[in-house]
């Protein structure tokens, strides 16, 4: 092969290999292998050669051409691979990077206690019902033996909407509504919900608070059933060793009525600030349903009897989590809520 051809082959191979991208490679290809390229020029030299040398020179040029095409193809493949690798690198997902953290919400302490209480009663066979937050005087007061002159009906204590509608001051109206709706015993329900009283907010009062009403009516229901259900609730809610104390009380819609306290689970009933050094914490009111209340719900007190109870959910939450101010439950201060 003559020197010029050898040089051409070396230059071309070097130019192909030096190409850093497809465009540069295509330019190099045009310069050497293209119609007006350097190989073409060599072909043009054929005519100038004596006829006896034309054959071997033509072979040499073709050989160079073939070799260059191979160099081109391999550089092209190499550039394509580099390009693909770059693309893959750019798109790569680094699975070892720490993930994005989304703030996780929490269940409000009040809702937690509410849910827990509902589950305890459901396990004992109670159904969950609801009643309206806006009530009539009949359901909220009269049907529950709270006459017009009863102190609890003082306008100072209730949020009235019109002359005889108000925000319910207790969940007890659901007793009447449930008896009316169910029509006949047995009835075994709880009714959790919001209740409202015109109290100025302080550490132990909130104008909005929550209660769980309980109601069980059937033939032969006694104070023994009431005791069993509420003792079980107290143990489930506050711990197996907690004892329950039943003392006489008064509610217009139950007779007899009881006030129920649990032995202080904080000091083991020895006496501490939480139980005001008495060893006992009052947590709920209850009683056997008054015959007139059964009648107001459409039931016959000569045939059936029942018990009812009312639990303050807010108070349960304060006790359970050692919170000393009910207002914390309503202020939505994240520094407080994040602790639960
Ligand atoms: N409704 C009463 C209250 O708000 C509680 C209660 C309910 C008492 C049922 C006895 C029976 O104080």
GROMACS .gro file of C-alpha atoms and ligand atoms in nm:
model
  352
    1UNK     CA    1   0.000   0.000   0.000
    2UNK     CA    2   0.147   0.337  -0.083
    3UNK     CA    3   0.242   0.583   0.187
    4UNK     CA    4  -0.033   0.825   0.109
    5UNK     CA    5  -0.300   0.560   0.159
    6UNK     CA    6  -0.142   0.445   0.485
    7UNK     CA    7  -0.137   0.802   0.612
    8UNK     CA    8  -0.497   0.851   0.506
    9UNK     CA    9  -0.603   0.539   0.693
   10UNK     CA   10  -0.425   0.655   1.010
   11UNK     CA   11  -0.562   1.011   0.990
   12UNK     CA   12  -0.914   0.892   0.927
   13UNK     CA   13  -0.907   0.635   1.207
   14UNK     CA   14  -0.769   0.902   1.443
   15UNK     CA   15  -1.040   1.152   1.335
   16UNK     CA   16  -1.319   0.896   1.392
   17UNK     CA   17  -1.185   0.805   1.732
   18UNK     CA   18  -1.147   1.170   1.830
   19UNK     CA   19  -1.511   1.247   1.750
   20UNK     CA   20  -1.683   1.326   2.081
   21UNK     CA   21  -2.038   1.304   1.953
   22UNK     CA   22  -2.243   1.187   1.660
   23UNK     CA   23  -2.224   1.521   1.480
   24UNK     CA   24  -1.843   1.526   1.492
   25UNK     CA   25  -1.836   1.164   1.379
   26UNK     CA   26  -2.068   1.235   1.086
   27UNK     CA   27  -1.847   1.533   0.987
   28UNK     CA   28  -1.539   1.311   0.994
   29UNK     CA   29  -1.720   1.049   0.792
   30UNK     CA   30  -1.810   1.306   0.525
   31UNK     CA   31  -1.449   1.427   0.515
   32UNK     CA   32  -1.310   1.081   0.450
   33UNK     CA   33  -1.581   0.848   0.323
   34UNK     CA   34  -1.817   1.102   0.167
   35UNK     CA   35  -1.863   1.162  -0.208
   36UNK     CA   36  -1.615   1.448  -0.210
   37UNK     CA   37  -1.407   1.295   0.068
   38UNK     CA   38  -1.046   1.184   0.082
   39UNK     CA   39  -1.121   0.826  -0.029
   40UNK     CA   40  -1.302   0.970  -0.333
   41UNK     CA   41  -0.992   1.172  -0.414
   42UNK     CA   42  -0.783   0.855  -0.408
   43UNK     CA   43  -1.026   0.686  -0.642
   44UNK     CA   44  -0.981   0.983  -0.881
   45UNK     CA   45  -0.604   0.913  -0.877
   46UNK     CA   46  -0.675   0.578  -1.050
   47UNK     CA   47  -0.704   0.743  -1.389
   48UNK     CA   48  -0.359   0.900  -1.358
   49UNK     CA   49  -0.193   0.565  -1.289
   50UNK     CA   50  -0.046   0.339  -1.553
   51UNK     CA   51  -0.294   0.062  -1.633
   52UNK     CA   52  -0.077  -0.216  -1.484
   53UNK     CA   53  -0.091  -0.054  -1.138
   54UNK     CA   54  -0.458   0.039  -1.141
   55UNK     CA   55  -0.582  -0.301  -1.021
   56UNK     CA   56  -0.367  -0.325  -0.709
   57UNK     CA   57  -0.415   0.041  -0.621
   58UNK     CA   58  -0.793   0.005  -0.657
   59UNK     CA   59  -0.782  -0.298  -0.424
   60UNK     CA   60  -0.581  -0.101  -0.168
   61UNK     CA   61  -0.823   0.191  -0.172
   62UNK     CA   62  -1.116  -0.043  -0.129
   63UNK     CA   63  -0.941  -0.216   0.160
   64UNK     CA   64  -0.882   0.118   0.327
   65UNK     CA   65  -1.242   0.209   0.268
   66UNK     CA   66  -1.367  -0.113   0.431
   67UNK     CA   67  -1.135  -0.072   0.726
   68UNK     CA   68  -1.251   0.287   0.775
   69UNK     CA   69  -1.613   0.180   0.763
   70UNK     CA   70  -1.540  -0.066   1.045
   71UNK     CA   71  -1.365   0.200   1.253
   72UNK     CA   72  -1.657   0.430   1.192
   73UNK     CA   73  -1.912   0.166   1.293
   74UNK     CA   74  -1.729   0.080   1.613
   75UNK     CA   75  -1.688   0.447   1.713
   76UNK     CA   76  -2.056   0.503   1.635
   77UNK     CA   77  -2.153   0.211   1.861
   78UNK     CA   78  -1.925   0.346   2.132
   79UNK     CA   79  -2.075   0.695   2.115
   80UNK     CA   80  -2.428   0.552   2.124
   81UNK     CA   81  -2.341   0.353   2.433
   82UNK     CA   82  -2.187   0.656   2.606
   83UNK     CA   83  -2.496   0.860   2.525
   84UNK     CA   84  -2.726   0.592   2.666
   85UNK     CA   85  -2.517   0.563   2.980
   86UNK     CA   86  -2.535   0.937   3.032
   87UNK     CA   87  -2.910   0.929   2.990
   88UNK     CA   88  -2.945   0.644   3.237
   89UNK     CA   89  -2.719   0.818   3.484
   90UNK     CA   90  -2.928   1.134   3.458
   91UNK     CA   91  -3.248   0.943   3.522
   92UNK     CA   92  -3.113   0.718   3.791
   93UNK     CA   93  -3.307   0.686   4.113
   94UNK     CA   94  -3.084   0.665   4.414
   95UNK     CA   95  -3.268   0.429   4.642
   96UNK     CA   96  -3.022   0.496   4.921
   97UNK     CA   97  -3.127   0.863   4.948
   98UNK     CA   98  -3.343   0.933   5.253
   99UNK     CA   99  -3.714   0.945   5.159
  100UNK     CA  100  -3.939   1.248   5.180
  101UNK     CA  101  -4.092   1.276   5.522
  102UNK     CA  102  -4.462   1.355   5.534
  103UNK     CA  103  -4.590   1.486   5.866
  104UNK     CA  104  -4.807   1.219   6.022
  105UNK     CA  105  -5.128   1.329   6.187
  106UNK     CA  106  -5.240   1.196   6.522
  107UNK     CA  107  -5.570   1.112   6.679
  108UNK     CA  108  -5.678   1.386   6.919
  109UNK     CA  109  -5.667   1.267   7.284
  110UNK     CA  110  -6.039   1.332   7.318
  111UNK     CA  111  -6.115   1.122   7.011
  112UNK     CA  112  -5.890   0.847   7.140
  113UNK     CA  113  -6.074   0.823   7.469
  114UNK     CA  114  -6.407   0.847   7.286
  115UNK     CA  115  -6.311   0.557   7.057
  116UNK     CA  116  -6.178   0.352   7.344
  117UNK     CA  117  -6.496   0.397   7.548
  118UNK     CA  118  -6.715   0.311   7.249
  119UNK     CA  119  -6.515  -0.007   7.191
  120UNK     CA  120  -6.550  -0.115   7.553
  121UNK     CA  121  -6.927  -0.078   7.541
  122UNK     CA  122  -6.956  -0.240   7.199
  123UNK     CA  123  -6.771  -0.542   7.336
  124UNK     CA  124  -7.046  -0.564   7.599
  125UNK     CA  125  -7.314  -0.566   7.329
  126UNK     CA  126  -7.411  -0.198   7.313
  127UNK     CA  127  -7.507  -0.042   6.980
  128UNK     CA  128  -7.393   0.310   6.898
  129UNK     CA  129  -7.660   0.569   6.816
  130UNK     CA  130  -7.661   0.944   6.772
  131UNK     CA  131  -7.901   1.225   6.842
  132UNK     CA  132  -7.927   1.585   6.722
  133UNK     CA  133  -7.717   1.857   6.880
  134UNK     CA  134  -8.005   2.101   6.842
  135UNK     CA  135  -8.287   1.980   7.062
  136UNK     CA  136  -8.633   2.082   7.172
  137UNK     CA  137  -8.713   2.160   7.533
  138UNK     CA  138  -8.929   1.849   7.537
  139UNK     CA  139  -8.647   1.604   7.461
  140UNK     CA  140  -8.374   1.789   7.647
  141UNK     CA  141  -8.576   1.868   7.960
  142UNK     CA  142  -8.946   1.786   7.995
  143UNK     CA  143  -8.940   1.423   7.884
  144UNK     CA  144  -8.657   1.376   8.133
  145UNK     CA  145  -8.861   1.509   8.427
  146UNK     CA  146  -8.690   1.845   8.423
  147UNK     CA  147  -8.984   2.080   8.479
  148UNK     CA  148  -8.989   2.441   8.373
  149UNK     CA  149  -8.889   2.554   8.722
  150UNK     CA  150  -8.594   2.315   8.748
  151UNK     CA  151  -8.270   2.503   8.812
  152UNK     CA  152  -8.094   2.320   8.528
  153UNK     CA  153  -8.333   2.491   8.290
  154UNK     CA  154  -8.220   2.834   8.384
  155UNK     CA  155  -8.149   3.026   8.066
  156UNK     CA  156  -7.815   3.113   8.217
  157UNK     CA  157  -7.709   2.753   8.168
  158UNK     CA  158  -7.831   2.679   7.815
  159UNK     CA  159  -7.772   2.812   7.468
  160UNK     CA  160  -8.119   2.883   7.333
  161UNK     CA  161  -8.176   2.912   6.960
  162UNK     CA  162  -8.546   2.996   6.954
  163UNK     CA  163  -8.809   2.994   7.230
  164UNK     CA  164  -8.806   2.617   7.266
  165UNK     CA  165  -8.503   2.492   7.074
  166UNK     CA  166  -8.158   2.486   7.225
  167UNK     CA  167  -7.818   2.323   7.195
  168UNK     CA  168  -7.857   2.005   7.400
  169UNK     CA  169  -7.712   2.041   7.747
  170UNK     CA  170  -7.668   1.663   7.786
  171UNK     CA  171  -7.690   1.347   7.575
  172UNK     CA  172  -7.985   1.221   7.783
  173UNK     CA  173  -8.247   1.332   7.523
  174UNK     CA  174  -8.117   1.042   7.310
  175UNK     CA  175  -8.275   0.811   7.572
  176UNK     CA  176  -8.621   0.929   7.472
  177UNK     CA  177  -8.548   0.942   7.098
  178UNK     CA  178  -8.408   0.587   7.106
  179UNK     CA  179  -8.705   0.440   7.291
  180UNK     CA  180  -8.941   0.611   7.045
  181UNK     CA  181  -8.748   0.486   6.745
  182UNK     CA  182  -8.693   0.128   6.863
  183UNK     CA  183  -9.052   0.101   6.989
  184UNK     CA  184  -9.001  -0.202   7.212
  185UNK     CA  185  -8.737  -0.355   7.436
  186UNK     CA  186  -8.467  -0.475   7.445
  187UNK     CA  187  -8.270  -0.155   7.406
  188UNK     CA  188  -7.897  -0.152   7.467
  189UNK     CA  189  -7.730   0.155   7.325
  190UNK     CA  190  -7.471   0.419   7.389
  191UNK     CA  191  -7.495   0.768   7.240
  192UNK     CA  192  -7.170   0.963   7.233
  193UNK     CA  193  -7.174   1.325   7.125
  194UNK     CA  194  -7.123   1.694   7.181
  195UNK     CA  195  -7.303   1.881   7.453
  196UNK     CA  196  -7.323   2.252   7.532
  197UNK     CA  197  -7.360   2.466   7.842
  198UNK     CA  198  -7.317   2.835   7.903
  199UNK     CA  199  -7.015   2.800   8.127
  200UNK     CA  200  -6.729   3.046   8.120
  201UNK     CA  201  -6.420   2.851   8.014
  202UNK     CA  202  -6.176   2.770   8.293
  203UNK     CA  203  -5.950   2.478   8.383
  204UNK     CA  204  -6.247   2.246   8.438
  205UNK     CA  205  -6.525   2.402   8.227
  206UNK     CA  206  -6.576   2.433   7.855
  207UNK     CA  207  -6.897   2.557   7.688
  208UNK     CA  208  -6.861   2.263   7.448
  209UNK     CA  209  -6.790   1.924   7.595
  210UNK     CA  210  -6.872   1.560   7.527
  211UNK     CA  211  -7.076   1.288   7.688
  212UNK     CA  212  -7.156   0.924   7.633
  213UNK     CA  213  -7.511   0.837   7.723
  214UNK     CA  214  -7.583   0.473   7.801
  215UNK     CA  215  -7.919   0.305   7.806
  216UNK     CA  216  -8.032  -0.050   7.870
  217UNK     CA  217  -8.400  -0.141   7.885
  218UNK     CA  218  -8.558  -0.484   7.902
  219UNK     CA  219  -8.770  -0.705   8.123
  220UNK     CA  220  -8.603  -0.748   8.461
  221UNK     CA  221  -8.311  -0.505   8.431
  222UNK     CA  222  -8.181  -0.424   8.781
  223UNK     CA  223  -7.924  -0.215   8.962
  224UNK     CA  224  -7.709  -0.532   8.952
  225UNK     CA  225  -7.686  -0.502   8.573
  226UNK     CA  226  -7.597  -0.134   8.603
  227UNK     CA  227  -7.321  -0.217   8.849
  228UNK     CA  228  -7.180  -0.500   8.639
  229UNK     CA  229  -7.166  -0.292   8.320
  230UNK     CA  230  -7.009   0.014   8.479
  231UNK     CA  231  -6.759  -0.178   8.692
  232UNK     CA  232  -6.647  -0.359   8.379
  233UNK     CA  233  -6.619  -0.028   8.194
  234UNK     CA  234  -6.407   0.124   8.471
  235UNK     CA  235  -6.171  -0.172   8.479
  236UNK     CA  236  -6.131  -0.174   8.101
  237UNK     CA  237  -6.078   0.200   8.090
  238UNK     CA  238  -5.853   0.251   8.392
  239UNK     CA  239  -5.698  -0.085   8.469
  240UNK     CA  240  -5.786  -0.423   8.620
  241UNK     CA  241  -5.717  -0.320   8.980
  242UNK     CA  242  -5.947  -0.020   8.974
  243UNK     CA  243  -6.239  -0.045   9.216
  244UNK     CA  244  -6.574   0.130   9.167
  245UNK     CA  245  -6.770   0.309   9.437
  246UNK     CA  246  -7.145   0.364   9.406
  247UNK     CA  247  -7.304   0.634   9.618
  248UNK     CA  248  -7.658   0.777   9.622
  249UNK     CA  249  -7.711   1.084   9.408
  250UNK     CA  250  -7.999   1.261   9.244
  251UNK     CA  251  -8.103   1.304   8.881
  252UNK     CA  252  -8.462   1.386   8.787
  253UNK     CA  253  -8.468   1.111   8.522
  254UNK     CA  254  -8.334   0.822   8.731
  255UNK     CA  255  -8.459   0.673   9.057
  256UNK     CA  256  -8.262   0.564   9.244
  257UNK     CA  257  -7.962   0.756   9.114
  258UNK     CA  258  -7.596   0.689   9.177
  259UNK     CA  259  -7.272   0.874   9.152
  260UNK     CA  260  -6.986   0.647   9.058
  261UNK     CA  261  -6.625   0.697   9.154
  262UNK     CA  262  -6.317   0.489   9.080
  263UNK     CA  263  -6.035   0.424   9.322
  264UNK     CA  264  -5.756   0.665   9.231
  265UNK     CA  265  -5.538   0.487   8.977
  266UNK     CA  266  -5.266   0.749   9.013
  267UNK     CA  267  -5.187   0.700   9.383
  268UNK     CA  268  -5.349   0.358   9.430
  269UNK     CA  269  -5.622   0.522   9.645
  270UNK     CA  270  -5.369   0.645   9.901
  271UNK     CA  271  -5.456   1.007   9.838
  272UNK     CA  272  -5.295   1.254   9.596
  273UNK     CA  273  -5.374   1.587   9.429
  274UNK     CA  274  -5.557   1.413   9.141
  275UNK     CA  275  -5.811   1.259   9.379
  276UNK     CA  276  -5.801   1.559   9.613
  277UNK     CA  277  -5.650   1.327   9.877
  278UNK     CA  278  -5.973   1.125   9.901
  279UNK     CA  279  -5.848   0.819   9.712
  280UNK     CA  280  -6.157   0.838   9.487
  281UNK     CA  281  -6.232   1.010   9.157
  282UNK     CA  282  -6.594   1.073   9.055
  283UNK     CA  283  -6.639   0.990   8.692
  284UNK     CA  284  -7.003   0.934   8.607
  285UNK     CA  285  -7.368   0.958   8.698
  286UNK     CA  286  -7.623   0.685   8.651
  287UNK     CA  287  -7.941   0.532   8.783
  288UNK     CA  288  -8.247   0.320   8.724
  289UNK     CA  289  -8.472   0.483   8.470
  290UNK     CA  290  -8.757   0.681   8.622
  291UNK     CA  291  -9.098   0.523   8.539
  292UNK     CA  292  -9.216   0.851   8.390
  293UNK     CA  293  -8.916   0.865   8.156
  294UNK     CA  294  -8.992   0.512   8.035
  295UNK     CA  295  -9.351   0.622   7.976
  296UNK     CA  296  -9.236   0.934   7.789
  297UNK     CA  297  -9.039   0.707   7.558
  298UNK     CA  298  -9.348   0.493   7.497
  299UNK     CA  299  -9.254   0.203   7.725
  300UNK     CA  300  -9.462   0.052   8.006
  301UNK     CA  301  -9.277   0.076   8.342
  302UNK     CA  302  -9.490  -0.208   8.481
  303UNK     CA  303  -9.343  -0.444   8.224
  304UNK     CA  304  -8.989  -0.325   8.166
  305UNK     CA  305  -8.715  -0.152   8.358
  306UNK     CA  306  -8.384  -0.003   8.262
  307UNK     CA  307  -8.078   0.186   8.363
  308UNK     CA  308  -7.907   0.490   8.215
  309UNK     CA  309  -7.572   0.651   8.263
  310UNK     CA  310  -7.385   0.959   8.148
  311UNK     CA  311  -7.008   0.982   8.119
  312UNK     CA  312  -6.810   1.300   8.057
  313UNK     CA  313  -6.562   1.211   7.783
  314UNK     CA  314  -6.350   1.523   7.838
  315UNK     CA  315  -6.306   1.435   8.203
  316UNK     CA  316  -6.199   1.082   8.109
  317UNK     CA  317  -5.936   1.226   7.875
  318UNK     CA  318  -5.804   1.466   8.139
  319UNK     CA  319  -5.775   1.186   8.393
  320UNK     CA  320  -5.632   0.929   8.159
  321UNK     CA  321  -5.360   1.152   8.020
  322UNK     CA  322  -5.295   1.360   8.330
  323UNK     CA  323  -5.405   1.686   8.163
  324UNK     CA  324  -5.485   1.960   8.413
  325UNK     CA  325  -5.681   2.204   8.196
  326UNK     CA  326  -5.980   2.114   7.978
  327UNK     CA  327  -5.913   2.414   7.752
  328UNK     CA  328  -5.606   2.239   7.616
  329UNK     CA  329  -5.841   1.996   7.445
  330UNK     CA  330  -5.995   2.279   7.241
  331UNK     CA  331  -5.707   2.513   7.164
  332UNK     CA  332  -5.539   2.296   6.898
  333UNK     CA  333  -5.194   2.394   7.015
  334UNK     CA  334  -4.962   2.158   6.829
  335UNK     CA  335  -4.709   2.164   7.110
  336UNK     CA  336  -4.978   2.001   7.322
  337UNK     CA  337  -5.128   1.773   7.058
  338UNK     CA  338  -4.792   1.639   6.939
  339UNK     CA  339  -4.745   1.474   7.276
  340UNK     CA  340  -5.013   1.215   7.204
  341LIG     N1  341  -7.731   1.369   8.195
  341LIG     C1  342  -7.662   1.367   8.322
  341LIG     C2  343  -7.566   1.487   8.327
  341LIG     O1  344  -7.541   1.548   8.226
  341LIG     C3  345  -7.584   1.241   8.344
  341LIG     C4  346  -7.671   1.120   8.358
  341LIG     C5  347  -7.711   1.048   8.249
  341LIG     C6  348  -7.713   1.079   8.487
  341LIG     C7  349  -7.791   0.934   8.265
  341LIG     C8  350  -7.792   0.967   8.502
  341LIG     C9  351  -7.830   0.897   8.391
  341LIG     O2  352  -7.518   1.523   8.431
   0.00000   0.00000   0.00000
